[in-house]
Coordinates of C-alpha atoms in Angstrom, one line a residue:
M1 CA -37.1 21.4 -3.9
T2 CA -36.1 20.6 -1.2
D3 CA -35.9 22.3 2.4
L4 CA -32.5 22.9 1.6
D5 CA -33.5 25.3 -0.9
H6 CA -34.8 27.7 1.8
T7 CA -32.2 27.5 3.9
A8 CA -30.5 31.4 4.0
P9 CA -27.2 31.4 6.7
S10 CA -27.1 33.6 9.9
G11 CA -25.1 36.3 8.6
R12 CA -25.3 36.3 4.8
P13 CA -25.9 39.7 3.6
D14 CA -29.5 41.1 2.5
Y15 CA -28.7 42.2 -0.7
V16 CA -27.5 38.3 -2.3
A17 CA -30.8 37.0 -2.0
Q18 CA -31.9 40.6 -4.2
V19 CA -29.7 39.8 -7.1
A20 CA -29.2 35.7 -7.2
T21 CA -31.4 32.6 -6.4
V22 CA -30.5 31.8 -3.0
P23 CA -28.7 29.6 -1.8
F24 CA -26.5 28.2 -4.1
L25 CA -25.8 24.9 -3.0
L26 CA -21.9 23.4 -3.7
G27 CA -20.1 20.0 -2.5
R28 CA -16.9 20.3 -0.9
P29 CA -14.1 20.5 -3.3
E30 CA -12.2 18.1 -0.9
E31 CA -14.3 15.8 -2.5
L32 CA -14.4 15.4 -6.1
P33 CA -13.7 12.5 -7.9
A34 CA -9.7 12.1 -8.9
T35 CA -10.9 9.6 -11.7
G36 CA -12.5 8.7 -14.7
P37 CA -14.4 5.6 -13.2
R38 CA -15.6 7.7 -10.2
I39 CA -17.5 10.4 -12.4
R40 CA -18.8 8.0 -14.4
D41 CA -19.9 6.5 -11.6
A42 CA -21.4 9.8 -9.5
A43 CA -21.9 12.1 -11.9
A44 CA -21.8 10.9 -16.0
G45 CA -25.5 10.2 -15.7
R46 CA -26.7 12.9 -15.1
A47 CA -24.5 14.7 -16.7
A48 CA -25.5 13.6 -20.1
Q49 CA -29.4 14.2 -19.2
V50 CA -29.0 17.5 -18.5
L51 CA -26.4 18.0 -21.6
G52 CA -29.7 16.4 -23.8
R53 CA -31.9 19.0 -23.2
L54 CA -29.3 21.8 -24.0
S55 CA -28.4 20.1 -27.1
G56 CA -31.6 19.1 -28.2
P57 CA -34.5 20.4 -30.6
G58 CA -34.3 24.4 -30.6
A59 CA -32.5 24.7 -27.3
R60 CA -29.6 26.5 -29.0
D61 CA -31.8 28.6 -31.8
S62 CA -32.9 31.7 -29.2
L63 CA -31.7 32.5 -26.0
A64 CA -35.0 31.9 -24.7
G65 CA -34.5 28.0 -26.4
L66 CA -31.2 27.6 -24.5
L67 CA -33.0 29.5 -21.1
S68 CA -36.1 26.6 -21.2
A69 CA -34.2 23.4 -21.5
A70 CA -32.3 24.6 -18.9
R71 CA -35.1 25.0 -16.6
T72 CA -36.3 21.5 -18.0
A73 CA -33.1 19.8 -17.3
R74 CA -33.4 21.7 -13.4
D75 CA -36.8 20.5 -12.8
E76 CA -36.1 17.0 -14.2
L77 CA -33.2 16.6 -11.9
T78 CA -33.9 14.5 -8.6
P79 CA -33.1 15.9 -5.4
T80 CA -29.6 15.8 -4.2
G81 CA -27.9 17.1 -0.9
T82 CA -28.9 15.8 2.4
G83 CA -28.4 19.3 4.1
P84 CA -25.4 22.2 4.7
V85 CA -22.2 20.4 5.8
G86 CA -22.0 22.6 9.3
E87 CA -18.6 23.1 11.1
D88 CA -15.8 21.7 8.7
P89 CA -12.6 21.3 9.6
E90 CA -11.5 21.6 5.5
E91 CA -12.7 25.1 5.4
S92 CA -10.9 28.3 7.2
E93 CA -12.6 31.2 8.2
A94 CA -12.7 33.1 5.0
N95 CA -13.8 29.9 2.8
G96 CA -16.8 30.7 5.1
D97 CA -16.8 34.2 5.1
N98 CA -16.8 34.3 1.3
D99 CA -19.5 32.0 0.7
L100 CA -21.4 33.7 2.8
A101 CA -20.7 37.0 1.4
F102 CA -22.3 35.3 -2.2
G103 CA -25.2 32.8 -0.7
I104 CA -22.6 29.7 -1.2
V105 CA -23.6 26.5 1.1
R106 CA -22.0 24.0 1.5
T107 CA -23.6 20.9 1.3
R108 CA -23.1 17.3 2.4
G109 CA -23.6 14.5 -0.5
P110 CA -22.0 13.4 -3.5
A111 CA -19.6 16.0 -4.9
A112 CA -20.1 15.2 -8.7
E113 CA -23.5 14.9 -8.2
L114 CA -23.7 18.9 -6.4
L115 CA -21.8 19.9 -9.2
V116 CA -23.8 19.1 -12.3
D117 CA -26.4 20.7 -10.3
A118 CA -25.1 23.9 -9.6
G119 CA -23.9 24.3 -13.1
V120 CA -27.4 24.1 -14.6
H121 CA -28.6 26.8 -11.8
A122 CA -25.3 28.7 -12.4
L123 CA -26.4 28.9 -16.4
I124 CA -29.9 29.4 -15.8
G125 CA -28.7 32.2 -13.2
I126 CA -26.4 33.9 -16.5
L127 CA -29.3 33.5 -19.1
E128 CA -32.0 35.2 -17.0
V129 CA -30.3 38.2 -17.0
A130 CA -29.0 38.1 -20.6
A131 CA -32.8 37.7 -21.6
D132 CA -34.1 40.4 -20.0
H133 CA -30.6 42.8 -20.5
G134 CA -28.3 41.4 -22.6
S135 CA -24.9 41.6 -21.7
D136 CA -22.1 43.9 -22.1
L137 CA -19.1 41.0 -23.5
D138 CA -18.4 41.5 -26.9
A139 CA -19.7 37.6 -28.7
P140 CA -16.1 36.0 -28.7
T141 CA -15.9 36.1 -24.9
W142 CA -19.6 35.2 -25.0
Q143 CA -19.1 32.1 -26.7
R144 CA -15.8 31.1 -24.5
F145 CA -18.1 31.9 -21.3
L146 CA -21.1 30.1 -21.9
G147 CA -19.0 27.4 -23.9
G148 CA -17.3 26.7 -20.5
F149 CA -21.6 24.6 -19.4
D150 CA -20.9 22.4 -22.8
A151 CA -17.5 21.6 -21.1
L152 CA -18.9 21.5 -18.1
F153 CA -21.7 18.6 -18.9
G154 CA -19.5 17.3 -21.4
W155 CA -17.3 16.3 -19.9
L156 CA -19.1 14.8 -16.9
A157 CA -21.0 12.7 -19.2
D158 CA -18.2 10.9 -20.7
P159 CA -14.8 11.7 -19.4
G160 CA -13.3 9.6 -21.2
R161 CA -13.9 11.8 -24.4
A162 CA -12.6 15.4 -24.9
P163 CA -16.0 17.9 -24.5
A164 CA -17.2 19.0 -27.7
V165 CA -18.0 22.9 -27.4
S166 CA -21.2 24.0 -29.4
A167 CA -22.1 27.8 -30.7
M168 CA -24.2 29.3 -27.9
P169 CA -27.1 32.2 -28.6
A170 CA -26.5 35.8 -28.5
A171 CA -27.2 37.5 -25.8
G172 CA -27.9 40.5 -27.5
P173 CA -26.8 43.9 -26.9
P174 CA -27.1 45.4 -23.4
A175 CA -30.1 46.8 -22.3
A176 CA -30.3 50.3 -21.1
P177 CA -29.4 50.2 -16.9
A178 CA -31.0 49.1 -13.9
P179 CA -30.9 49.1 -10.2
Q180 CA -27.8 46.7 -9.4
D181 CA -27.5 44.8 -12.5
A182 CA -23.5 45.0 -11.5
L183 CA -23.8 43.4 -8.7
R184 CA -26.0 40.9 -10.0
R185 CA -23.4 40.0 -12.8
W186 CA -20.9 40.3 -10.1
V187 CA -22.6 38.1 -7.6
R188 CA -23.8 35.3 -10.4
G189 CA -19.9 35.5 -12.6
H190 CA -18.6 34.6 -9.4
H191 CA -21.1 31.6 -9.1
V192 CA -20.0 31.0 -12.5
F193 CA -16.9 30.6 -11.7
M194 CA -16.9 28.1 -9.1
V195 CA -18.6 25.6 -10.8
F196 CA -16.0 26.0 -13.5
A197 CA -12.5 25.6 -10.8
Q198 CA -14.5 23.0 -9.6
A199 CA -14.8 21.2 -12.9
A200 CA -11.0 22.3 -13.4
T201 CA -9.9 20.5 -10.4
T202 CA -11.4 17.9 -10.9
A203 CA -10.1 17.1 -14.8
A204 CA -7.1 18.4 -13.1
R205 CA -6.4 15.2 -10.6
V206 CA -8.1 12.6 -13.4
L207 CA -5.3 14.2 -15.9
Q208 CA -2.7 13.2 -13.1
N209 CA -4.2 10.2 -12.9
S210 CA -4.1 8.9 -16.3
A211 CA -0.5 9.7 -16.7
E212 CA 0.1 7.7 -14.0
H213 CA -1.7 5.1 -15.1
A214 CA -0.4 5.4 -18.3
D215 CA -3.6 5.9 -20.6
P216 CA -2.7 8.8 -23.3
G217 CA -6.1 8.9 -24.3
A218 CA -8.2 9.8 -20.8
A219 CA -5.2 12.2 -20.6
A220 CA -6.0 14.0 -23.0
A221 CA -10.0 14.0 -22.9
A222 CA -9.2 15.7 -18.9
A223 CA -6.5 17.8 -20.4
A224 CA -8.9 19.3 -23.2
A225 CA -11.3 19.8 -20.9
T226 CA -9.3 21.4 -18.3
V227 CA -8.5 24.1 -21.4
E228 CA -12.1 24.7 -22.5
L229 CA -13.0 25.1 -19.0
M230 CA -10.2 27.7 -18.2
R231 CA -12.2 29.7 -21.2
G232 CA -14.9 29.4 -19.5
C233 CA -13.0 31.0 -16.3
H234 CA -12.3 33.3 -18.6
G235 CA -15.3 34.3 -19.8
A236 CA -16.8 34.6 -16.0
L237 CA -14.1 37.1 -15.0
A238 CA -15.1 39.7 -18.0
Y239 CA -18.6 39.1 -16.9
A240 CA -18.7 39.2 -13.4
G241 CA -16.4 42.5 -13.7
S242 CA -18.5 43.9 -16.9
A243 CA -19.2 47.3 -14.8
N244 CA -18.2 50.9 -15.4
R245 CA -16.4 52.3 -12.4
D246 CA -19.2 54.2 -11.5
Q247 CA -21.5 51.0 -11.1
Y248 CA -18.5 49.0 -9.7
N249 CA -18.3 51.9 -7.1
E250 CA -22.0 52.7 -6.1
Q251 CA -22.5 48.6 -6.1
I252 CA -20.1 46.4 -5.5
R253 CA -17.4 47.7 -3.5
P254 CA -19.9 48.7 -0.7
T255 CA -20.6 44.7 -0.2
L256 CA -16.9 44.5 -0.5
M257 CA -16.2 46.4 3.5
P258 CA -17.6 46.4 6.7
P259 CA -20.4 46.7 8.1
V260 CA -21.2 44.6 5.0
A261 CA -19.0 42.2 4.0
P262 CA -18.5 39.7 7.0
P263 CA -15.5 40.4 8.1
K264 CA -12.6 37.4 6.9
M265 CA -14.2 37.7 3.6
S266 CA -11.1 37.8 1.1
G267 CA -10.8 37.4 -2.4
L268 CA -7.5 35.3 -2.2
H269 CA -9.2 32.5 -0.6
W270 CA -11.6 31.3 -2.7
R271 CA -12.1 27.4 -1.0
D272 CA -12.8 26.7 -4.7
H273 CA -9.9 28.5 -6.2
E274 CA -7.5 27.4 -3.6
A275 CA -8.6 23.5 -4.1
L276 CA -7.9 24.9 -8.7
I277 CA -4.4 26.1 -7.7
V278 CA -3.4 23.0 -5.5
E279 CA -3.8 20.9 -8.3
L280 CA -2.3 23.0 -11.4
G281 CA 0.7 23.3 -9.0
R282 CA 0.5 19.2 -9.0
S283 CA -0.4 18.7 -13.1
G284 CA 2.7 19.3 -14.7
P285 CA 4.2 16.2 -14.8
A286 CA 1.8 15.0 -16.1
W287 CA 1.1 18.0 -18.9
Q288 CA 4.5 17.2 -19.9
W289 CA 4.6 12.9 -20.2
L290 CA 1.1 14.6 -22.3
E291 CA 3.0 16.7 -24.5
A292 CA 5.3 14.1 -25.4
R293 CA 2.1 11.8 -26.7
R294 CA -0.4 14.0 -27.5
P295 CA 1.3 17.5 -28.5
G296 CA -0.5 20.7 -28.4
L297 CA -2.7 20.3 -25.6
L298 CA -0.2 21.8 -23.3
G299 CA 0.8 24.9 -25.4
E300 CA -3.2 25.4 -25.5
F301 CA -3.7 25.4 -21.6
R302 CA -1.1 27.7 -21.5
H303 CA -1.9 29.7 -23.6
V304 CA -5.5 30.1 -22.6
L305 CA -4.6 30.4 -18.6
G306 CA -2.4 32.9 -19.6
E307 CA -5.7 34.7 -21.1
A308 CA -7.2 34.2 -17.5
Y309 CA -4.7 36.0 -16.0
D310 CA -5.0 39.2 -18.6
A311 CA -8.8 39.3 -18.2
H312 CA -8.1 39.5 -13.9
R313 CA -5.3 41.9 -14.8
G314 CA -7.7 44.2 -17.6
V315 CA -11.0 43.8 -14.5
C316 CA -8.4 45.1 -11.7
G317 CA -6.9 47.8 -13.5
H318 CA -10.9 49.3 -15.4
F319 CA -11.7 49.3 -11.6
V320 CA -9.2 51.3 -9.5
G321 CA -6.4 52.3 -12.4
D322 CA -3.0 50.5 -13.4
M323 CA -1.1 52.3 -10.8
A324 CA -3.2 51.9 -7.7
P325 CA -0.6 49.4 -4.9
S326 CA -1.2 46.3 -3.6
L327 CA -2.1 45.7 0.4
L328 CA -0.6 42.7 -0.7
A329 CA 2.7 44.2 -0.5
T330 CA 4.8 45.5 2.1
Q331 CA 3.5 49.2 3.1
R332 CA 7.6 50.5 1.7
S333 CA 6.5 48.2 -1.5
S334 CA 5.3 50.3 -4.5
R335 CA 3.7 47.6 -6.4
S336 CA 0.7 48.0 -7.8
A337 CA -2.4 46.1 -8.2
V338 CA -2.0 45.1 -11.9
G339 CA 1.8 44.6 -11.1
V340 CA 1.0 42.1 -8.5
L341 CA -1.7 40.2 -11.0
S342 CA 1.0 40.3 -13.4
Q343 CA 3.6 38.4 -11.2
L344 CA 1.1 35.9 -10.0
R345 CA 0.8 35.1 -13.7
R346 CA 4.7 34.7 -14.6
V347 CA 5.1 32.3 -12.0
R348 CA 1.6 30.4 -12.0
L349 CA 2.9 29.7 -15.9
G350 CA 5.9 29.4 -14.9
A351 CA 5.3 26.0 -12.8
L352 CA 4.0 24.5 -15.9
P353 CA 6.9 22.6 -18.5
T354 CA 6.5 24.8 -22.0
P355 CA 6.0 22.6 -25.2
A356 CA 9.8 22.6 -26.1
D357 CA 10.8 20.5 -23.5
P358 CA 12.3 17.3 -24.2
D359 CA 10.3 14.2 -23.3
A360 CA 10.8 13.3 -19.9
T361 CA 9.7 9.8 -18.6
A362 CA 9.9 10.6 -15.1
P363 CA 11.1 7.8 -12.3
N364 CA 7.6 6.4 -11.5
T365 CA 7.8 5.2 -7.9
A366 CA 4.1 5.1 -7.6
S367 CA 2.9 1.2 -6.3
H368 CA -0.3 0.2 -8.5
T369 CA -2.4 -2.7 -6.6
A370 CA -4.4 -4.5 -9.5
G371 CA -7.6 -4.2 -9.8
P372 CA -10.3 -4.0 -13.0
D373 CA -9.6 -0.4 -14.0
A374 CA -5.6 -0.6 -13.1
A375 CA -4.1 0.4 -16.7
S376 CA -0.8 -2.5 -17.1
H377 CA 2.4 -1.0 -17.3
T378 CA 4.4 -3.7 -19.0
T379 CA 4.8 -1.3 -22.4
A380 CA 4.1 2.3 -21.6
P381 CA 6.7 4.5 -21.3
A382 CA 7.2 5.4 -17.0
A383 CA 4.3 7.9 -16.5
P384 CA 4.7 10.8 -14.1
N385 CA 4.6 9.5 -10.1
T386 CA 2.9 12.6 -8.3
A387 CA 0.4 10.2 -6.3
S388 CA 0.5 7.2 -3.7
H389 CA -1.8 4.8 -4.5
T390 CA -3.0 2.9 -1.7
A391 CA -6.5 2.2 -1.5
G392 CA -7.2 0.6 -4.6
P393 CA -6.2 1.7 -9.0
D394 CA -8.9 3.9 -8.7
A395 CA -8.1 5.7 -6.0
A396 CA -6.2 9.5 -5.7
S397 CA -4.9 9.4 -2.4
H398 CA -1.9 12.6 -2.1
T399 CA 0.5 11.9 0.3
T400 CA 1.3 15.5 0.8
A401 CA -2.1 15.7 1.9
P402 CA -4.2 13.6 5.4
A403 CA -6.1 11.3 3.9
T404 CA -10.3 12.1 3.9
A405 CA -13.3 10.3 4.0
D406 CA -13.7 9.3 0.6
P407 CA -10.4 7.5 -0.5
D408 CA -10.8 8.7 -3.9
A409 CA -10.7 12.5 -2.7
A410 CA -7.7 14.2 -2.2
S411 CA -7.2 16.6 0.5
H412 CA -5.9 20.0 -0.4
T413 CA -3.6 23.0 1.7
T414 CA -4.9 26.5 1.1
A415 CA -2.2 27.4 -1.6
P416 CA 0.0 30.3 -0.8
D417 CA -0.5 32.6 -3.6
A418 CA -3.2 33.6 -5.9
A419 CA -4.4 33.4 -9.7
A420 CA -7.3 34.0 -11.8
A421 CA -9.9 34.4 -8.8
P422 CA -12.7 36.4 -10.0
H423 CA -13.0 38.3 -6.4
A424 CA -12.2 41.7 -7.2
C425 CA -8.5 43.2 -7.5
P426 CA -5.5 41.7 -5.6
A427 CA -5.2 45.3 -4.6
D428 CA -7.1 48.6 -3.7
S429 CA -6.0 50.4 -0.8
G430 CA -6.9 53.5 -1.7
T431 CA -3.5 55.4 -1.4
G432 CA -2.4 55.5 -5.4
A433 CA -5.5 56.3 -7.4
P434 CA -5.3 57.1 -11.0
A435 CA -4.1 61.2 -11.2
S436 CA -7.5 61.5 -12.9
T437 CA -9.6 59.6 -10.2
P438 CA -10.3 61.1 -7.3
P439 CA -8.9 59.2 -4.1
A440 CA -10.4 55.2 -3.4
P441 CA -12.2 54.7 0.1
P442 CA -10.4 52.9 2.5
A443 CA -9.5 49.0 1.0
A444 CA -12.8 46.5 1.3
H445 CA -12.6 43.1 2.4
G446 CA -12.7 41.4 -1.1
E447 CA -9.8 43.3 -2.7
P448 CA -6.4 42.6 -0.8
T449 CA -6.2 41.7 2.9

């Protein structure tokens, strides 16, 4: 423990510390590595240390065994991070208020190391609740949820190999309801989603970089990690939303509304989710290039991405009904929250190539400077060009964004739409609740803005 662990930012709602261990430390997603070699240098040893504990004797025999192993892994990690970032030009007001509402503190230091540590803390947070209260998730969803942690630590430990996902101990049936149960899952599920979103952002960057350097092995490993992490995101969505409508209205919704919610809080502007959406939008040519060399991964990713949207639609419909109109729409529009999510699902999947697309050898105009990590392109087909390499063969500096202090970290602009972010629904205006339920209260900050 360091003094950083006791930081309590001004304005953080009191309820957060009652339902989760905070502050929950995360690095800046803009500083995450974009190449396999940089991940190895930054995080491989740390991630392997954690994975060794989580895969050790007795760790998978029971929930208690896995929780004990995770706590041991946490206690063995050397401290990292040098304090809160503070004023951050990359952070929007909504980004900052979302972090504040969930006890997230952006921290200076190696972003990949901070991601490993955040993963351990997020896992402990889920296992603690399951050990005491069980889980409402069905067995397959629970497995894909916790399987995301195997993908996280396994791929960071060896970014050149597809992560292996092993069976996890069952959570057990849910116990009798306890105070703040739903809110506890809500906050901790968000923590997990942000961890998986950061990891998937990194994997998508490495996929692109590997395709640019005509390295199908590394690209396939990054793609497989992205698939498993998206499965984990699906599980996190289901977990965060595992509440009935009464629990949502009594425990969760008040935290999304004034005076509790910070003023700019918005489910559409999670910083880590925005970074993920940017990278997924950029990764289409790399997926298409990989499909011609390692077929199957693209179709699998499209499937799990669609499932994540379906999970979000299910949570939203469960809480506010299928017909509640979206606050994202104009006043003259009657689009429902579920309808908005359905449209975003179509848009996001439509931006990806399909497995039926022919092999496209996109013209490669990127200039690769010589270096020991640079792949030779004399015999490989032309790779997709999504970045201009000016800082060396291991740096992915995007021409569409300003340079950052770290030549390996891509700077990102805010995505214009939402994908499968778990923060409530993109709509809950209270003006079109189903006839079987009473009218909803005024819209909350965490719902559409």
